[in-house]
Amino acid sequence: MKKHSSPNALLWLVAIGFFMQTLDTTIVNTAIPSMAASLGESPLQMQAVVVSYTLVMAVLILVSSWLADKFGTRRVYLLSILLFTLGSFFCASSRTLTELIISRVIQGMGGAMLQPVGRLAVLRAFPHEKFLKAISFVTIPALIGPLLGPTLGGWLSETFSWHWIFLINIPVGIVGFIFTFLYMDDYRLPKAPAFDVIGFAMVAVAMVSVSYALDGVVELGLRRATAVLIIVVGLIFAGCYWLHASRKKDALFPTTLFGVRTFRVGILGNFFSRLGSNGAPFLLPLFFQVGLGFSPIKSGLMMLPAAVAGILVKKYVVTLIDKLGYRTTLMGNTIALGLMLASVSLLSGATPLWLMCVLLFVFGGVNSLQFSAMNSITLKDLDGSSASSGNSFLSMIMIFSMSLGVALAAVLLSMFGELAKSENVANHLFAFHASFISIGLVSIITAMVFAQLPKKE
């Protein structure tokens, strides 16, 4: 069968892949209470369903760009869709929490390659001057997915059952597989470098250690001293990787990448800013259902204003950055994002519904602008030789920060919940309010990272 390459078709394919991958990071959030009841678990102990998916993606993203360079973007993209679709089927068939977590791991294996391989295909298909517009187009669904996920998850779980939040991926996956086969070019390097197995192992252990420590405090009941020790082990492995990469020519992520100032600042800003904003899609559905007593559908619908704002703001991202520059835009918007997260602490059962919607609308707008600007500044100055590894590293940081953001939100919620009990605080919203203030402060402080960008940017 003859394949017809098309730049527009490529953008739509990658956009759909982004949507599938990001939708499933949050679609389970609104359905967590229903899933917990069905599986006989506590809804506040279900974060492993989210963390297992995002963590396995963060680990396998490390090899995604190398696989694309070695075997071609088209083949790897087809494999990723296949694994993602099979994982979705297994999730819907799960009868215990353990089965569901294992199925989410399989789903995450496919999801790990959707974003970085798709972004790499766009990077190689479009010239430098058209890259910002192209990547802005394909990241619109990536922003809509996490925001629309709670709405769709709430509607499906309440109208049908939570199993349908996974079953809907199957027809989309089949269509995506067919159109990828027909329309995606097979970009690859003439001779891919040898894979850095030792570096991969070091980075993987570092990420898993930190994520496991945070998740284990809440779900597994790890003592805080044990969790700190595991985090230290992870940091040691991260330090060992840096020493390893500094003396290895074909390291997984060459240290020369960090010689590019915009990449260095963009990566640090992405990581710390997303720690706060990525905790919101996990906390908000729980806040609305457990804290305010909303139904799953109403809880999900509360995220629609944020999704609408995310779409509207996308049209003005390029214009705003051209006018103000990356430095001014990111510094101001990061502070605004933190303030919007912290302002959720002002909401209660007495807050008018329209005011909640306005707050979430503004949050969706600044969140959309933040992600677009951060991703663009991180990659824009990389040349062809470093684009692949730089893109893979950015993808890893994005997904890893998502995993840590959920784990951090769960730790804060548990910690403030215990504090409320010890202090005999009657208001059950205290834990949620304190958690939102905390993740908001994390985002506000991140503005100092973007202050390191050149003033001309």
Short mmCIF file of C-alpha atoms in Angstrom, two decimals, residues 29 65 70 73 79 98 150 155 164 178 205 211 250 270 273-274 286 298 320 333 356:
data_model
loop_
_atom_site.label_atom_id
_atom_site.label_comp_id
_atom_site.label_asym_id
_atom_site.label_seq_id
_atom_site.Cartn_x
_atom_site.Cartn_y
_atom_site.Cartn_z
CA ASN A 29 -8.89 11.26 38.28
CA SER A 65 14.17 9.04 20.54
CA LYS A 70 17.43 3.49 14.94
CA THR A 73 9.67 7.38 13.53
CA LEU A 79 4.36 0.24 18.05
CA THR A 98 -2.88 -4.81 41.16
CA PRO A 150 -11.85 14.77 34.33
CA TRP A 155 -19.48 11.43 32.68
CA TRP A 164 -15.37 2.94 29.56
CA ILE A 178 -4.15 2.96 10.12
CA VAL A 205 16.99 4.32 39.13
CA SER A 211 8.91 8.85 42.76
CA ASP A 250 27.70 8.95 23.22
CA ASN A 270 9.69 23.00 33.11
CA SER A 273 6.80 24.79 37.34
CA ARG A 274 5.10 21.51 36.41
CA LEU A 286 -10.95 15.01 44.58
CA LYS A 298 -20.44 17.94 37.93
CA LEU A 320 2.46 37.61 22.97
CA ASN A 333 2.93 34.03 33.75
CA MET A 356 -15.47 28.95 40.57
#
